[in-house]
Amino acid sequence: MEQLVALLGQEEFNSRLDSTFVISRESVFGGGKTIDAFSGLHSYYNHGNQPNLHITGMFNFSGKPWLSQKWMRTICNEFYGTEGIHGYGYGQDEDQGQLGAWYVMAAMVLFDVKGLTAPNRLSR
């Protein structure tokens, strides 16, 4: 992460990353507003596509951890729901509880961005 931020520069990295969430918010972070098997496939960031789940925590490595907190909270509030039809976004796949687990970790403002490759480095 540190090398990627250094390559782009902090300002450019943060600008690009923040715009990812600004743009994706229009489609409820890939959760969509319609029910079909392809919900989220046309969005910039698709929260229901589990390999994307670490991206909100990347601000923790670029000097703006408050943006990780902002976007995690926004996704918790807007992508997830209590209605049966919305749940984890329209047409999303809950793959072995990963979306639910992300919500629990995000609610505690924790997420392992590096996939357990760097012990004791949970983003917070």
XYZ file of C-alpha atoms in Angstrom:
124
model
C 0.000 0.000 0.000
C 2.696 2.445 0.948
C 4.432 1.957 -2.422
C 1.211 2.547 -4.348
C 0.524 5.762 -2.438
C 4.124 6.889 -3.018
C 3.883 6.093 -6.743
C 0.756 8.201 -7.242
C 1.411 10.749 -4.522
C -0.919 11.204 -1.558
C -3.045 13.930 -3.104
C -3.687 12.061 -6.372
C -4.230 8.742 -4.588
C -6.787 10.248 -2.209
C -8.526 12.158 -4.979
C -8.934 9.063 -7.155
C -10.007 6.871 -4.257
C -12.515 9.399 -2.940
C -14.013 9.871 -6.411
C -14.531 6.102 -6.607
C -16.982 6.330 -3.712
C -18.573 9.604 -4.811
C -19.375 8.103 -8.237
C -20.461 4.740 -6.810
C -22.806 6.282 -4.271
C -25.152 7.118 -7.176
C -25.755 3.371 -7.677
C -25.943 2.680 -3.916
C -22.375 1.341 -4.091
C -23.368 -1.272 -6.638
C -26.441 -2.335 -4.685
C -28.568 -0.795 -7.373
C -32.143 0.334 -7.296
C -33.652 -2.467 -9.356
C -33.895 -6.199 -8.822
C -32.107 -8.342 -11.368
C -29.237 -10.799 -11.544
C -26.869 -8.132 -12.869
C -27.300 -5.494 -10.159
C -24.026 -3.733 -9.498
C -22.185 -5.073 -12.511
C -22.205 -1.698 -14.202
C -21.061 0.328 -11.224
C -17.601 1.735 -10.599
C -17.336 0.179 -7.136
C -19.575 -2.790 -6.388
C -19.711 -3.442 -2.667
C -21.495 -6.735 -3.306
C -18.419 -7.978 -5.194
C -16.434 -9.184 -2.214
C -12.917 -8.609 -3.679
C -13.702 -4.871 -3.451
C -14.369 -4.839 0.290
C -10.880 -3.720 1.319
C -10.921 -0.531 -0.735
C -12.622 1.645 1.902
C -9.736 0.991 4.284
C -7.080 2.227 1.876
C -7.322 5.822 3.131
C -5.666 4.573 6.317
C -2.433 4.273 4.343
C -2.669 7.620 2.588
C -2.915 10.060 5.452
C -6.719 10.445 5.526
C -8.131 7.773 7.842
C -11.273 9.848 8.422
C -12.252 9.166 4.798
C -12.149 5.420 5.505
C -14.480 6.034 8.421
C -16.737 8.278 6.342
C -17.153 5.832 3.464
C -17.475 2.744 5.679
C -20.267 4.462 7.620
C -21.939 5.683 4.425
C -21.884 2.192 2.928
C -23.237 0.726 6.186
C -26.090 3.238 6.131
C -26.951 3.142 2.433
C -25.972 -0.241 0.973
C -27.305 -2.336 3.845
C -30.922 -2.304 4.922
C -33.527 -4.018 7.016
C -36.152 -4.558 4.344
C -36.279 -8.127 3.082
C -35.939 -7.068 -0.524
C -32.991 -4.714 0.083
C -30.954 -6.500 2.722
C -27.427 -6.261 1.292
C -28.312 -4.383 -1.856
C -30.548 -5.552 -4.660
C -29.423 -8.806 -6.233
C -26.241 -9.182 -4.177
C -24.700 -12.493 -3.203
C -23.893 -13.015 0.472
C -21.041 -15.530 -0.175
C -20.506 -17.360 3.129
C -21.411 -14.345 5.255
C -18.685 -12.055 3.965
C -20.947 -9.030 3.405
C -22.415 -9.432 6.882
C -18.944 -9.855 8.389
C -17.748 -6.707 6.596
C -20.661 -4.802 8.137
C -19.777 -5.997 11.645
C -16.106 -5.079 11.217
C -16.958 -1.709 9.632
C -19.366 -0.940 12.481
C -16.356 -1.313 14.796
C -14.277 0.742 12.321
C -11.964 -2.218 11.696
C -10.972 -3.981 8.523
C -7.897 -5.941 7.482
C -6.824 -4.258 4.247
C -3.755 -6.447 3.763
C -5.494 -9.808 4.041
C -3.631 -10.932 7.174
C -0.272 -10.499 5.436
C 0.894 -7.919 8.000
C 0.101 -9.077 11.561
C -1.079 -6.416 14.007
C -1.863 -3.955 11.179
C -5.646 -3.790 11.230
C -6.771 -0.544 9.686
C -8.500 1.675 12.161
